[in-house]
């Protein structure tokens, strides 16, 4: 696809300087910037949708059980006797 843009002079100058520093044409450098910006956003959007689907379809009992298991495992796998998740603070700090 061919795309024609009317850029402000300062942006055009910036792109030209950066492209020159990297040894690229302005077109190649601009395409590289667009790819670096757009592709991660697309991946991020897919990840957010996947996580949201897990939340929407999640089994509350299973999530509760998993959470309790993780808390227990984190408390058991410590070098000190001090718990990360003390029972007396449940509902207050965690």
Short mmCIF file of N, CA, C and O in Angstrom, two decimals:
data_model
loop_
_atom_site.label_atom_id
_atom_site.label_comp_id
_atom_site.label_asym_id
_atom_site.label_seq_id
_atom_site.Cartn_x
_atom_site.Cartn_y
_atom_site.Cartn_z
N UNK A 1 0.85 -1.17 0.00
CA UNK A 1 0.00 0.00 0.00
C UNK A 1 0.90 1.23 0.00
O UNK A 1 1.89 1.29 0.72
N UNK A 2 0.51 2.19 -0.76
CA UNK A 2 1.21 3.47 -0.78
C UNK A 2 0.42 4.45 0.06
O UNK A 2 -0.80 4.54 -0.06
N UNK A 3 1.13 5.17 0.92
CA UNK A 3 0.49 6.12 1.82
C UNK A 3 1.24 7.44 1.73
O UNK A 3 2.46 7.48 1.85
N UNK A 4 0.50 8.52 1.51
CA UNK A 4 1.10 9.84 1.44
C UNK A 4 0.67 10.62 2.67
O UNK A 4 -0.52 10.72 2.96
N UNK A 5 1.64 11.15 3.40
CA UNK A 5 1.37 11.92 4.61
C UNK A 5 1.95 13.32 4.48
O UNK A 5 3.05 13.49 3.94
N UNK A 6 1.24 14.29 4.99
CA UNK A 6 1.76 15.65 5.09
C UNK A 6 2.20 15.84 6.53
O UNK A 6 1.37 16.01 7.43
N UNK A 7 3.51 15.80 6.75
CA UNK A 7 4.07 15.88 8.09
C UNK A 7 4.47 17.31 8.43
O UNK A 7 4.92 18.05 7.55
N UNK A 8 4.35 17.66 9.70
CA UNK A 8 4.89 18.96 10.13
C UNK A 8 6.40 18.97 9.89
O UNK A 8 7.06 17.91 9.99
N UNK A 9 6.97 20.12 9.57
CA UNK A 9 8.40 20.19 9.26
C UNK A 9 9.30 19.61 10.35
O UNK A 9 10.29 18.93 10.05
N UNK A 10 8.97 19.83 11.63
CA UNK A 10 9.83 19.32 12.70
C UNK A 10 9.81 17.80 12.75
O UNK A 10 10.83 17.16 13.04
N UNK A 11 8.67 17.19 12.47
CA UNK A 11 8.59 15.73 12.45
C UNK A 11 9.34 15.17 11.25
O UNK A 11 10.06 14.17 11.35
N UNK A 12 9.19 15.82 10.11
CA UNK A 12 9.92 15.40 8.92
C UNK A 12 11.43 15.48 9.15
O UNK A 12 12.17 14.55 8.80
N UNK A 13 11.87 16.54 9.79
CA UNK A 13 13.30 16.71 10.09
C UNK A 13 13.78 15.63 11.06
O UNK A 13 14.85 15.05 10.88
N UNK A 14 12.98 15.36 12.08
CA UNK A 14 13.34 14.33 13.05
C UNK A 14 13.48 12.97 12.37
O UNK A 14 14.46 12.24 12.60
N UNK A 15 12.51 12.61 11.54
CA UNK A 15 12.57 11.32 10.85
C UNK A 15 13.80 11.24 9.94
O UNK A 15 14.47 10.20 9.90
N UNK A 16 14.09 12.33 9.25
CA UNK A 16 15.25 12.34 8.36
C UNK A 16 16.55 12.16 9.15
O UNK A 16 17.44 11.39 8.75
N UNK A 17 16.65 12.83 10.29
CA UNK A 17 17.86 12.72 11.12
C UNK A 17 18.02 11.31 11.67
O UNK A 17 19.12 10.73 11.64
N UNK A 18 16.96 10.76 12.19
CA UNK A 18 17.02 9.42 12.77
C UNK A 18 17.33 8.36 11.71
O UNK A 18 18.10 7.43 11.94
N UNK A 19 16.71 8.52 10.55
CA UNK A 19 16.96 7.57 9.45
C UNK A 19 18.42 7.63 9.03
O UNK A 19 19.06 6.60 8.82
N UNK A 20 18.96 8.84 8.92
CA UNK A 20 20.35 9.00 8.53
C UNK A 20 21.29 8.36 9.55
O UNK A 20 22.25 7.69 9.18
N UNK A 21 21.00 8.56 10.86
CA UNK A 21 21.83 7.97 11.91
C UNK A 21 21.83 6.45 11.83
O UNK A 21 22.82 5.79 12.16
N UNK A 22 20.72 5.87 11.41
CA UNK A 22 20.61 4.42 11.34
C UNK A 22 21.02 3.87 9.98
O UNK A 22 21.00 2.66 9.76
N UNK A 23 21.34 4.77 9.06
CA UNK A 23 21.74 4.34 7.73
C UNK A 23 20.59 3.80 6.90
O UNK A 23 20.78 2.91 6.07
N UNK A 24 19.41 4.34 7.14
CA UNK A 24 18.21 3.88 6.44
C UNK A 24 17.59 5.03 5.67
O UNK A 24 17.81 6.20 5.98
N UNK A 25 16.75 4.67 4.70
CA UNK A 25 15.96 5.71 4.04
C UNK A 25 14.86 6.15 5.00
O UNK A 25 14.50 5.43 5.95
N UNK A 26 14.33 7.33 4.76
CA UNK A 26 13.25 7.83 5.62
C UNK A 26 12.06 6.89 5.57
O UNK A 26 11.43 6.60 6.59
N UNK A 27 11.77 6.37 4.38
CA UNK A 27 10.62 5.46 4.22
C UNK A 27 10.83 4.18 5.03
O UNK A 27 9.93 3.73 5.74
N UNK A 28 12.03 3.60 4.93
CA UNK A 28 12.32 2.37 5.66
C UNK A 28 12.28 2.60 7.16
O UNK A 28 11.71 1.80 7.91
N UNK A 29 12.86 3.70 7.61
CA UNK A 29 12.88 4.01 9.04
C UNK A 29 11.46 4.23 9.56
O UNK A 29 11.08 3.71 10.61
N UNK A 30 10.65 4.96 8.81
CA UNK A 30 9.26 5.23 9.23
C UNK A 30 8.46 3.94 9.28
O UNK A 30 7.69 3.71 10.23
N UNK A 31 8.65 3.06 8.30
CA UNK A 31 7.96 1.77 8.32
C UNK A 31 8.39 0.94 9.52
O UNK A 31 7.56 0.30 10.18
N UNK A 32 9.68 0.99 9.85
CA UNK A 32 10.19 0.26 11.01
C UNK A 32 9.54 0.77 12.30
O UNK A 32 9.13 -0.02 13.15
N UNK A 33 9.42 2.07 12.45
CA UNK A 33 8.77 2.65 13.63
C UNK A 33 7.32 2.20 13.72
O UNK A 33 6.84 1.82 14.79
N UNK A 34 6.62 2.26 12.61
CA UNK A 34 5.21 1.84 12.61
C UNK A 34 5.06 0.37 13.00
O UNK A 34 4.18 0.02 13.79
N UNK A 35 5.94 -0.48 12.48
CA UNK A 35 5.87 -1.90 12.82
C UNK A 35 6.17 -2.13 14.29
O UNK A 35 5.52 -2.95 14.94
N UNK A 36 7.14 -1.42 14.82
CA UNK A 36 7.50 -1.58 16.24
C UNK A 36 6.40 -1.10 17.16
O UNK A 36 6.27 -1.57 18.28
N UNK A 37 5.59 -0.15 16.70
CA UNK A 37 4.53 0.39 17.54
C UNK A 37 3.23 -0.41 17.39
O UNK A 37 2.59 -0.76 18.37
N UNK A 38 2.87 -0.72 16.16
CA UNK A 38 1.56 -1.33 15.90
C UNK A 38 1.53 -2.81 16.28
O UNK A 38 0.58 -3.27 16.90
N UNK A 39 2.55 -3.58 15.92
CA UNK A 39 2.52 -5.02 16.19
C UNK A 39 2.42 -5.34 17.67
O UNK A 39 1.62 -6.20 18.06
N UNK A 40 3.20 -4.68 18.55
CA UNK A 40 3.02 -4.96 19.99
C UNK A 40 1.63 -4.58 20.49
O UNK A 40 1.08 -5.25 21.35
N UNK A 41 1.04 -3.53 19.96
CA UNK A 41 -0.32 -3.14 20.38
C UNK A 41 -1.31 -4.23 20.01
O UNK A 41 -2.22 -4.53 20.77
N UNK A 42 -1.14 -4.83 18.83
CA UNK A 42 -2.02 -5.91 18.41
C UNK A 42 -1.87 -7.11 19.33
O UNK A 42 -2.85 -7.72 19.75
N UNK A 43 -0.62 -7.47 19.65
CA UNK A 43 -0.37 -8.58 20.57
C UNK A 43 -0.95 -8.28 21.94
O UNK A 43 -1.53 -9.15 22.60
N UNK A 44 -0.79 -7.04 22.39
CA UNK A 44 -1.31 -6.64 23.70
C UNK A 44 -2.83 -6.77 23.72
O UNK A 44 -3.41 -7.27 24.69
N UNK A 45 -3.47 -6.35 22.66
CA UNK A 45 -4.92 -6.43 22.58
C UNK A 45 -5.39 -7.89 22.63
O UNK A 45 -6.36 -8.22 23.31
N UNK A 46 -4.68 -8.78 21.92
CA UNK A 46 -5.03 -10.21 21.95
C UNK A 46 -4.85 -10.79 23.34
O UNK A 46 -5.67 -11.57 23.81
N UNK A 47 -3.78 -10.37 24.02
CA UNK A 47 -3.52 -10.86 25.37
C UNK A 47 -4.61 -10.39 26.33
O UNK A 47 -5.12 -11.17 27.14
N UNK A 48 -4.97 -9.13 26.23
CA UNK A 48 -6.03 -8.59 27.09
C UNK A 48 -7.33 -9.34 26.85
O UNK A 48 -8.04 -9.70 27.81
N UNK A 49 -7.65 -9.61 25.60
CA UNK A 49 -8.89 -10.35 25.29
C UNK A 49 -8.85 -11.76 25.85
O UNK A 49 -9.85 -12.26 26.37
N UNK A 50 -7.69 -12.41 25.77
CA UNK A 50 -7.56 -13.76 26.33
C UNK A 50 -7.74 -13.75 27.84
O UNK A 50 -8.47 -14.56 28.40
N UNK A 51 -7.05 -12.81 28.51
CA UNK A 51 -7.18 -12.71 29.97
C UNK A 51 -8.62 -12.41 30.38
O UNK A 51 -9.14 -12.98 31.34
N UNK A 52 -9.27 -11.52 29.65
CA UNK A 52 -10.66 -11.19 29.97
C UNK A 52 -11.56 -12.40 29.78
O UNK A 52 -12.46 -12.63 30.58
N UNK A 53 -11.30 -13.21 28.75
CA UNK A 53 -12.12 -14.40 28.55
C UNK A 53 -11.93 -15.39 29.69
O UNK A 53 -12.87 -16.06 30.10
N UNK A 54 -10.71 -15.47 30.22
CA UNK A 54 -10.47 -16.34 31.37
C UNK A 54 -11.24 -15.85 32.58
O UNK A 54 -11.78 -16.63 33.35
N UNK A 55 -11.29 -14.54 32.76
CA UNK A 55 -12.02 -13.96 33.89
C UNK A 55 -13.51 -14.22 33.71
O UNK A 55 -14.20 -14.64 34.65
N UNK A 56 -14.02 -13.97 32.51
CA UNK A 56 -15.46 -14.13 32.24
C UNK A 56 -15.92 -15.57 32.36
O UNK A 56 -17.01 -15.85 32.83
N UNK A 57 -15.07 -16.50 31.92
CA UNK A 57 -15.45 -17.90 31.91
C UNK A 57 -14.97 -18.64 33.15
O UNK A 57 -15.21 -19.83 33.29
N UNK A 58 -14.29 -17.94 34.03
CA UNK A 58 -13.66 -18.58 35.17
C UNK A 58 -14.66 -19.19 36.14
O UNK A 58 -15.78 -18.72 36.30
N UNK A 59 -14.24 -20.26 36.74
CA UNK A 59 -15.02 -20.94 37.75
C UNK A 59 -14.61 -20.35 39.10
O UNK A 59 -13.45 -20.47 39.52
N UNK A 60 -15.53 -19.68 39.78
CA UNK A 60 -15.21 -18.98 41.03
C UNK A 60 -14.64 -19.93 42.08
O UNK A 60 -13.69 -19.58 42.79
N UNK A 61 -15.20 -21.13 42.17
CA UNK A 61 -14.69 -22.09 43.17
C UNK A 61 -13.26 -22.51 42.84
O UNK A 61 -12.41 -22.61 43.73
N UNK A 62 -13.01 -22.74 41.56
CA UNK A 62 -11.67 -23.14 41.15
C UNK A 62 -10.67 -22.00 41.41
O UNK A 62 -9.55 -22.22 41.88
N UNK A 63 -11.09 -20.76 41.13
CA UNK A 63 -10.21 -19.62 41.37
C UNK A 63 -9.93 -19.46 42.86
O UNK A 63 -8.80 -19.16 43.25
N UNK A 64 -10.93 -19.65 43.69
CA UNK A 64 -10.75 -19.56 45.14
C UNK A 64 -9.78 -20.64 45.61
O UNK A 64 -8.87 -20.36 46.39
N UNK A 65 -9.95 -21.84 45.11
CA UNK A 65 -9.07 -22.95 45.49
C UNK A 65 -7.64 -22.69 45.04
O UNK A 65 -6.69 -22.92 45.80
N UNK A 66 -7.48 -22.19 43.82
CA UNK A 66 -6.14 -21.88 43.31
C UNK A 66 -5.49 -20.78 44.13
O UNK A 66 -4.30 -20.87 44.47
N UNK A 67 -6.26 -19.75 44.48
CA UNK A 67 -5.72 -18.66 45.30
C UNK A 67 -5.26 -19.15 46.66
O UNK A 67 -4.18 -18.78 47.13
N UNK A 68 -6.06 -19.98 47.29
CA UNK A 68 -5.69 -20.52 48.59
C UNK A 68 -4.44 -21.40 48.50
O UNK A 68 -3.57 -21.35 49.36
N UNK A 69 -4.35 -22.19 47.41
CA UNK A 69 -3.17 -23.02 47.21
C UNK A 69 -1.92 -22.14 47.06
O UNK A 69 -0.88 -22.42 47.65
N UNK A 70 -2.02 -21.09 46.25
CA UNK A 70 -0.87 -20.20 46.05
C UNK A 70 -0.43 -19.52 47.34
O UNK A 70 0.76 -19.43 47.63
N UNK A 71 -1.38 -19.06 48.12
CA UNK A 71 -1.05 -18.43 49.40
C UNK A 71 -0.34 -19.43 50.31
O UNK A 71 0.68 -19.12 50.92
N UNK A 72 -0.88 -20.63 50.38
CA UNK A 72 -0.26 -21.67 51.21
C UNK A 72 1.15 -21.99 50.72
O UNK A 72 2.09 -22.08 51.52
N UNK A 73 1.31 -22.15 49.39
CA UNK A 73 2.62 -22.49 48.83
C UNK A 73 3.63 -21.38 49.08
O UNK A 73 4.79 -21.64 49.42
N UNK A 74 3.21 -20.13 48.95
CA UNK A 74 4.13 -19.01 49.19
C UNK A 74 4.53 -18.93 50.65
O UNK A 74 5.69 -18.62 50.98
N UNK A 75 3.61 -19.19 51.54
CA UNK A 75 3.93 -19.16 52.96
C UNK A 75 4.83 -20.33 53.37
O UNK A 75 5.69 -20.17 54.23
N UNK A 76 4.64 -21.48 52.76
CA UNK A 76 5.44 -22.66 53.11
C UNK A 76 6.87 -22.57 52.57
O UNK A 76 7.79 -23.11 53.16
N UNK A 77 7.04 -21.92 51.44
CA UNK A 77 8.34 -21.88 50.77
C UNK A 77 9.12 -20.62 51.17
O UNK A 77 9.56 -19.86 50.33
N UNK A 78 9.27 -20.41 52.46
CA UNK A 78 10.00 -19.24 52.96
C UNK A 78 11.11 -19.70 53.88
O UNK A 78 11.00 -20.71 54.56
N UNK A 79 12.17 -18.92 53.89
CA UNK A 79 13.30 -19.25 54.77
C UNK A 79 13.00 -18.87 56.22
O UNK A 79 13.53 -19.48 57.13
N UNK A 80 12.13 -17.88 56.41
CA UNK A 80 11.80 -17.49 57.78
C UNK A 80 10.47 -18.10 58.19
O UNK A 80 9.71 -18.60 57.37
N UNK A 81 10.17 -18.03 59.47
CA UNK A 81 8.90 -18.54 59.97
C UNK A 81 7.78 -17.51 59.82
O UNK A 81 6.62 -17.82 60.04
N UNK A 82 8.14 -16.30 59.47
CA UNK A 82 7.16 -15.22 59.30
C UNK A 82 6.35 -15.47 58.02
O UNK A 82 6.90 -15.65 56.95
N UNK A 83 5.04 -15.49 58.13
CA UNK A 83 4.17 -15.75 56.99
C UNK A 83 3.98 -14.48 56.17
O UNK A 83 3.88 -13.37 56.70
N UNK A 84 3.91 -14.65 54.85
CA UNK A 84 3.57 -13.53 53.97
C UNK A 84 2.10 -13.18 54.09
O UNK A 84 1.71 -12.03 53.96
N UNK A 85 1.29 -14.20 54.33
CA UNK A 85 -0.15 -14.03 54.39
C UNK A 85 -0.69 -14.56 55.72
O UNK A 85 -1.31 -15.61 55.77
N UNK A 86 -0.47 -13.83 56.82
CA UNK A 86 -0.95 -14.31 58.11
C UNK A 86 -2.48 -14.32 58.16
O UNK A 86 -3.14 -13.41 57.67
N UNK A 87 -3.02 -15.36 58.74
CA UNK A 87 -4.47 -15.55 58.80
C UNK A 87 -5.16 -14.37 59.48
O UNK A 87 -6.24 -13.93 59.04
N UNK A 88 -4.54 -13.81 60.49
CA UNK A 88 -5.17 -12.71 61.22
C UNK A 88 -5.32 -11.43 60.39
O UNK A 88 -6.08 -10.53 60.74
N UNK A 89 -4.62 -11.34 59.26
CA UNK A 89 -4.73 -10.17 58.40
C UNK A 89 -5.56 -10.42 57.14
O UNK A 89 -5.69 -9.54 56.30
N UNK A 90 -6.16 -11.62 57.04
CA UNK A 90 -6.99 -11.92 55.88
C UNK A 90 -8.19 -10.98 55.87
O UNK A 90 -8.86 -10.78 56.87
N UNK A 91 -8.41 -10.38 54.72
CA UNK A 91 -9.50 -9.42 54.59
C UNK A 91 -9.09 -8.01 54.95
O UNK A 91 -9.87 -7.06 54.76
N UNK A 92 -7.89 -7.85 55.51
CA UNK A 92 -7.40 -6.52 55.89
C UNK A 92 -6.33 -6.07 54.91
O UNK A 92 -6.43 -5.01 54.32
N UNK A 93 -5.29 -6.87 54.77
CA UNK A 93 -4.19 -6.51 53.87
C UNK A 93 -4.08 -7.41 52.64
O UNK A 93 -3.32 -7.14 51.75
N UNK A 94 -4.83 -8.48 52.63
CA UNK A 94 -4.83 -9.36 51.46
C UNK A 94 -6.16 -10.03 51.29
O UNK A 94 -7.02 -10.07 52.07
#
